[in-house]
Amino acid sequence: QVQLVESGGGLVQAGGSLRLSCAASGRTFSNYVIGWFRQAPGKEREFVAAISWGGRSTLYADSVKGRFTISRDNAKNTVYLQMNNLKPEDTAVYYCAGDPMPRGWGRSVSVGQYAYWGQGTQVTVSS
């Protein structure tokens, strides 16, 4: 089991940057695929990015590709989401999620694939 806590959200102007962190408890953090999702008011939760167990592989939603970068430091039990060139449509609550995905991470874009979730951090981008 892993517990996840997000931080780093806030208010930023369009074109600005933020770095979100997802800190995990437990000694087996490297056994988990970690994903970032977001949910805007009135919308469904959507995939943003995911990173494989060792961090060698990453996936991104088309809407953030080239602007966001996901990375992890397993020694610090932390995953980061660097968000650059932010747009008003990036405004949402951002959640990190984790799952061992023993059968492979082919469906890591799916909300239903993750067993563990953080509480979320608000990101607001003003125009």
JSON list of C-alpha atoms in Angstrom, two decimals:
[
{"chain": "A", "resi": 1, "resn": "GLN", "atom": "CA", "xyz": [0.00, 0.00, 0.00]},
{"chain": "A", "resi": 2, "resn": "VAL", "atom": "CA", "xyz": [1.13, 3.55, -0.70]},
{"chain": "A", "resi": 3, "resn": "GLN", "atom": "CA", "xyz": [-0.13, 6.93, 0.43]},
{"chain": "A", "resi": 4, "resn": "LEU", "atom": "CA", "xyz": [0.22, 9.88, -1.92]},
{"chain": "A", "resi": 5, "resn": "VAL", "atom": "CA", "xyz": [0.31, 13.60, -1.13]},
{"chain": "A", "resi": 6, "resn": "GLU", "atom": "CA", "xyz": [0.36, 16.29, -3.82]},
{"chain": "A", "resi": 7, "resn": "SER", "atom": "CA", "xyz": [1.80, 19.77, -3.44]},
{"chain": "A", "resi": 8, "resn": "GLY", "atom": "CA", "xyz": [2.89, 22.70, -5.56]},
{"chain": "A", "resi": 9, "resn": "GLY", "atom": "CA", "xyz": [-0.39, 23.94, -6.93]},
{"chain": "A", "resi": 10, "resn": "GLY", "atom": "CA", "xyz": [-1.35, 27.59, -7.02]},
{"chain": "A", "resi": 11, "resn": "LEU", "atom": "CA", "xyz": [-2.37, 30.56, -9.12]},
{"chain": "A", "resi": 12, "resn": "VAL", "atom": "CA", "xyz": [-0.27, 31.48, -12.14]},
{"chain": "A", "resi": 13, "resn": "GLN", "atom": "CA", "xyz": [-0.70, 33.65, -15.19]},
{"chain": "A", "resi": 14, "resn": "ALA", "atom": "CA", "xyz": [-0.99, 32.15, -18.64]},
{"chain": "A", "resi": 15, "resn": "GLY", "atom": "CA", "xyz": [2.46, 31.32, -19.99]},
{"chain": "A", "resi": 16, "resn": "GLY", "atom": "CA", "xyz": [3.83, 30.70, -16.53]},
{"chain": "A", "resi": 17, "resn": "SER", "atom": "CA", "xyz": [5.14, 27.54, -14.90]},
{"chain": "A", "resi": 18, "resn": "LEU", "atom": "CA", "xyz": [4.47, 25.38, -11.87]},
{"chain": "A", "resi": 19, "resn": "ARG", "atom": "CA", "xyz": [6.02, 22.20, -10.57]},
{"chain": "A", "resi": 20, "resn": "LEU", "atom": "CA", "xyz": [3.78, 19.73, -8.81]},
{"chain": "A", "resi": 21, "resn": "SER", "atom": "CA", "xyz": [5.15, 17.10, -6.46]},
{"chain": "A", "resi": 22, "resn": "CYS", "atom": "CA", "xyz": [3.65, 13.78, -5.43]},
{"chain": "A", "resi": 23, "resn": "ALA", "atom": "CA", "xyz": [5.26, 12.43, -2.27]},
{"chain": "A", "resi": 24, "resn": "ALA", "atom": "CA", "xyz": [4.68, 8.80, -1.38]},
{"chain": "A", "resi": 25, "resn": "SER", "atom": "CA", "xyz": [4.97, 6.85, 1.83]},
{"chain": "A", "resi": 26, "resn": "GLY", "atom": "CA", "xyz": [6.23, 3.28, 1.96]},
{"chain": "A", "resi": 27, "resn": "ARG", "atom": "CA", "xyz": [9.43, 1.51, 1.03]},
{"chain": "A", "resi": 28, "resn": "THR", "atom": "CA", "xyz": [8.25, 0.03, -2.27]},
{"chain": "A", "resi": 29, "resn": "PHE", "atom": "CA", "xyz": [7.60, 3.23, -4.19]},
{"chain": "A", "resi": 30, "resn": "SER", "atom": "CA", "xyz": [9.65, 2.00, -7.13]},
{"chain": "A", "resi": 31, "resn": "ASN", "atom": "CA", "xyz": [7.13, -0.83, -7.58]},
{"chain": "A", "resi": 32, "resn": "TYR", "atom": "CA", "xyz": [4.40, 1.62, -8.58]},
{"chain": "A", "resi": 33, "resn": "VAL", "atom": "CA", "xyz": [3.47, 3.24, -11.85]},
{"chain": "A", "resi": 34, "resn": "ILE", "atom": "CA", "xyz": [2.54, 6.84, -11.07]},
{"chain": "A", "resi": 35, "resn": "GLY", "atom": "CA", "xyz": [0.10, 8.89, -13.07]},
{"chain": "A", "resi": 36, "resn": "TRP", "atom": "CA", "xyz": [-1.10, 12.47, -12.97]},
{"chain": "A", "resi": 37, "resn": "PHE", "atom": "CA", "xyz": [-4.74, 13.23, -13.69]},
{"chain": "A", "resi": 38, "resn": "ARG", "atom": "CA", "xyz": [-6.78, 16.41, -13.55]},
{"chain": "A", "resi": 39, "resn": "GLN", "atom": "CA", "xyz": [-10.39, 17.34, -13.09]},
{"chain": "A", "resi": 40, "resn": "ALA", "atom": "CA", "xyz": [-11.95, 20.66, -14.01]},
{"chain": "A", "resi": 41, "resn": "PRO", "atom": "CA", "xyz": [-15.33, 21.74, -12.61]},
{"chain": "A", "resi": 42, "resn": "GLY", "atom": "CA", "xyz": [-18.16, 19.91, -14.31]},
{"chain": "A", "resi": 43, "resn": "LYS", "atom": "CA", "xyz": [-15.81, 17.62, -16.24]},
{"chain": "A", "resi": 44, "resn": "GLU", "atom": "CA", "xyz": [-14.60, 14.09, -15.86]},
{"chain": "A", "resi": 45, "resn": "ARG", "atom": "CA", "xyz": [-11.20, 13.30, -14.47]},
{"chain": "A", "resi": 46, "resn": "GLU", "atom": "CA", "xyz": [-8.71, 13.03, -17.33]},
{"chain": "A", "resi": 47, "resn": "PHE", "atom": "CA", "xyz": [-5.27, 11.60, -17.87]},
{"chain": "A", "resi": 48, "resn": "VAL", "atom": "CA", "xyz": [-2.32, 13.99, -17.97]},
{"chain": "A", "resi": 49, "resn": "ALA", "atom": "CA", "xyz": [0.88, 11.95, -17.74]},
{"chain": "A", "resi": 50, "resn": "ALA", "atom": "CA", "xyz": [2.30, 8.70, -16.41]},
{"chain": "A", "resi": 51, "resn": "ILE", "atom": "CA", "xyz": [5.73, 7.34, -15.60]},
{"chain": "A", "resi": 52, "resn": "SER", "atom": "CA", "xyz": [6.89, 3.74, -15.39]},
{"chain": "A", "resi": 53, "resn": "TRP", "atom": "CA", "xyz": [8.32, 2.06, -12.33]},
{"chain": "A", "resi": 54, "resn": "GLY", "atom": "CA", "xyz": [11.95, 2.97, -12.94]},
{"chain": "A", "resi": 55, "resn": "GLY", "atom": "CA", "xyz": [11.16, 6.19, -14.76]},
{"chain": "A", "resi": 56, "resn": "ARG", "atom": "CA", "xyz": [12.50, 5.17, -18.17]},
{"chain": "A", "resi": 57, "resn": "SER", "atom": "CA", "xyz": [9.16, 5.41, -19.92]},
{"chain": "A", "resi": 58, "resn": "THR", "atom": "CA", "xyz": [6.61, 8.21, -19.92]},
{"chain": "A", "resi": 59, "resn": "LEU", "atom": "CA", "xyz": [3.24, 8.91, -21.47]},
{"chain": "A", "resi": 60, "resn": "TYR", "atom": "CA", "xyz": [1.48, 12.22, -22.03]},
{"chain": "A", "resi": 61, "resn": "ALA", "atom": "CA", "xyz": [-1.93, 13.41, -23.07]},
{"chain": "A", "resi": 62, "resn": "ASP", "atom": "CA", "xyz": [-1.83, 15.20, -26.41]},
{"chain": "A", "resi": 63, "resn": "SER", "atom": "CA", "xyz": [-3.06, 18.38, -24.74]},
{"chain": "A", "resi": 64, "resn": "VAL", "atom": "CA", "xyz": [0.07, 18.68, -22.58]},
{"chain": "A", "resi": 65, "resn": "LYS", "atom": "CA", "xyz": [2.71, 17.08, -24.77]},
{"chain": "A", "resi": 66, "resn": "GLY", "atom": "CA", "xyz": [5.67, 19.39, -25.21]},
{"chain": "A", "resi": 67, "resn": "ARG", "atom": "CA", "xyz": [4.64, 21.57, -22.23]},
{"chain": "A", "resi": 68, "resn": "PHE", "atom": "CA", "xyz": [4.57, 19.16, -19.27]},
{"chain": "A", "resi": 69, "resn": "THR", "atom": "CA", "xyz": [7.30, 16.82, -18.09]},
{"chain": "A", "resi": 70, "resn": "ILE", "atom": "CA", "xyz": [6.85, 13.98, -15.63]},
{"chain": "A", "resi": 71, "resn": "SER", "atom": "CA", "xyz": [9.83, 12.62, -13.70]},
{"chain": "A", "resi": 72, "resn": "ARG", "atom": "CA", "xyz": [10.49, 10.60, -10.58]},
{"chain": "A", "resi": 73, "resn": "ASP", "atom": "CA", "xyz": [13.14, 10.28, -7.91]},
{"chain": "A", "resi": 74, "resn": "ASN", "atom": "CA", "xyz": [12.68, 6.87, -6.31]},
{"chain": "A", "resi": 75, "resn": "ALA", "atom": "CA", "xyz": [15.30, 7.65, -3.68]},
{"chain": "A", "resi": 76, "resn": "LYS", "atom": "CA", "xyz": [13.04, 10.49, -2.48]},
{"chain": "A", "resi": 77, "resn": "ASN", "atom": "CA", "xyz": [9.77, 8.64, -3.09]},
{"chain": "A", "resi": 78, "resn": "THR", "atom": "CA", "xyz": [8.60, 11.57, -5.20]},
{"chain": "A", "resi": 79, "resn": "VAL", "atom": "CA", "xyz": [7.18, 12.13, -8.65]},
{"chain": "A", "resi": 80, "resn": "TYR", "atom": "CA", "xyz": [7.20, 15.57, -10.24]},
{"chain": "A", "resi": 81, "resn": "LEU", "atom": "CA", "xyz": [5.12, 17.23, -12.91]},
{"chain": "A", "resi": 82, "resn": "GLN", "atom": "CA", "xyz": [6.83, 20.25, -14.42]},
{"chain": "A", "resi": 83, "resn": "MET", "atom": "CA", "xyz": [4.24, 22.37, -16.17]},
{"chain": "A", "resi": 84, "resn": "ASN", "atom": "CA", "xyz": [5.42, 25.08, -18.55]},
{"chain": "A", "resi": 85, "resn": "ASN", "atom": "CA", "xyz": [3.57, 27.48, -20.84]},
{"chain": "A", "resi": 86, "resn": "LEU", "atom": "CA", "xyz": [0.41, 27.03, -18.82]},
{"chain": "A", "resi": 87, "resn": "LYS", "atom": "CA", "xyz": [-2.93, 27.87, -20.39]},
{"chain": "A", "resi": 88, "resn": "PRO", "atom": "CA", "xyz": [-6.28, 28.78, -18.80]},
{"chain": "A", "resi": 89, "resn": "GLU", "atom": "CA", "xyz": [-7.64, 25.40, -19.93]},
{"chain": "A", "resi": 90, "resn": "ASP", "atom": "CA", "xyz": [-5.07, 23.71, -17.67]},
{"chain": "A", "resi": 91, "resn": "THR", "atom": "CA", "xyz": [-7.03, 24.98, -14.67]},
{"chain": "A", "resi": 92, "resn": "ALA", "atom": "CA", "xyz": [-8.13, 21.98, -12.62]},
{"chain": "A", "resi": 93, "resn": "VAL", "atom": "CA", "xyz": [-7.51, 19.97, -9.50]},
{"chain": "A", "resi": 94, "resn": "TYR", "atom": "CA", "xyz": [-4.49, 17.77, -10.18]},
{"chain": "A", "resi": 95, "resn": "TYR", "atom": "CA", "xyz": [-4.25, 14.31, -8.66]},
{"chain": "A", "resi": 96, "resn": "CYS", "atom": "CA", "xyz": [-1.45, 11.82, -8.56]},
{"chain": "A", "resi": 97, "resn": "ALA", "atom": "CA", "xyz": [-2.26, 8.14, -8.55]},
{"chain": "A", "resi": 98, "resn": "GLY", "atom": "CA", "xyz": [-0.31, 4.94, -8.09]},
{"chain": "A", "resi": 99, "resn": "ASP", "atom": "CA", "xyz": [-0.66, 1.29, -8.89]},
{"chain": "A", "resi": 100, "resn": "PRO", "atom": "CA", "xyz": [1.74, -1.67, -9.12]},
{"chain": "A", "resi": 101, "resn": "MET", "atom": "CA", "xyz": [0.31, -2.69, -12.53]},
{"chain": "A", "resi": 102, "resn": "PRO", "atom": "CA", "xyz": [1.81, -6.17, -12.40]},
{"chain": "A", "resi": 103, "resn": "ARG", "atom": "CA", "xyz": [0.42, -6.97, -15.87]},
{"chain": "A", "resi": 104, "resn": "GLY", "atom": "CA", "xyz": [2.12, -4.03, -17.52]},
{"chain": "A", "resi": 105, "resn": "TRP", "atom": "CA", "xyz": [1.31, -0.38, -17.84]},
{"chain": "A", "resi": 106, "resn": "GLY", "atom": "CA", "xyz": [-0.45, -0.45, -21.17]},
{"chain": "A", "resi": 107, "resn": "ARG", "atom": "CA", "xyz": [-3.62, 1.00, -19.64]},
{"chain": "A", "resi": 108, "resn": "SER", "atom": "CA", "xyz": [-1.93, 3.55, -17.40]},
{"chain": "A", "resi": 109, "resn": "VAL", "atom": "CA", "xyz": [-3.99, 6.31, -19.06]},
{"chain": "A", "resi": 110, "resn": "SER", "atom": "CA", "xyz": [-7.12, 4.94, -17.47]},
{"chain": "A", "resi": 111, "resn": "VAL", "atom": "CA", "xyz": [-8.47, 6.27, -14.18]},
{"chain": "A", "resi": 112, "resn": "GLY", "atom": "CA", "xyz": [-9.73, 2.81, -13.28]},
{"chain": "A", "resi": 113, "resn": "GLN", "atom": "CA", "xyz": [-6.25, 1.28, -13.38]},
{"chain": "A", "resi": 114, "resn": "TYR", "atom": "CA", "xyz": [-5.06, 3.07, -10.28]},
{"chain": "A", "resi": 115, "resn": "ALA", "atom": "CA", "xyz": [-5.80, 1.84, -6.77]},
{"chain": "A", "resi": 116, "resn": "TYR", "atom": "CA", "xyz": [-4.25, 4.70, -4.80]},
{"chain": "A", "resi": 117, "resn": "TRP", "atom": "CA", "xyz": [-4.97, 8.40, -5.08]},
{"chain": "A", "resi": 118, "resn": "GLY", "atom": "CA", "xyz": [-3.87, 11.60, -3.43]},
{"chain": "A", "resi": 119, "resn": "GLN", "atom": "CA", "xyz": [-6.22, 14.35, -2.30]},
{"chain": "A", "resi": 120, "resn": "GLY", "atom": "CA", "xyz": [-5.38, 16.70, -5.15]},
{"chain": "A", "resi": 121, "resn": "THR", "atom": "CA", "xyz": [-3.88, 20.16, -5.52]},
{"chain": "A", "resi": 122, "resn": "GLN", "atom": "CA", "xyz": [-5.55, 23.11, -7.23]},
{"chain": "A", "resi": 123, "resn": "VAL", "atom": "CA", "xyz": [-3.94, 24.72, -10.26]},
{"chain": "A", "resi": 124, "resn": "THR", "atom": "CA", "xyz": [-5.49, 27.93, -11.53]},
{"chain": "A", "resi": 125, "resn": "VAL", "atom": "CA", "xyz": [-4.22, 29.66, -14.66]},
{"chain": "A", "resi": 126, "resn": "SER", "atom": "CA", "xyz": [-5.45, 33.19, -15.27]},
{"chain": "A", "resi": 127, "resn": "SER", "atom": "CA", "xyz": [-5.65, 34.72, -18.72]}
]
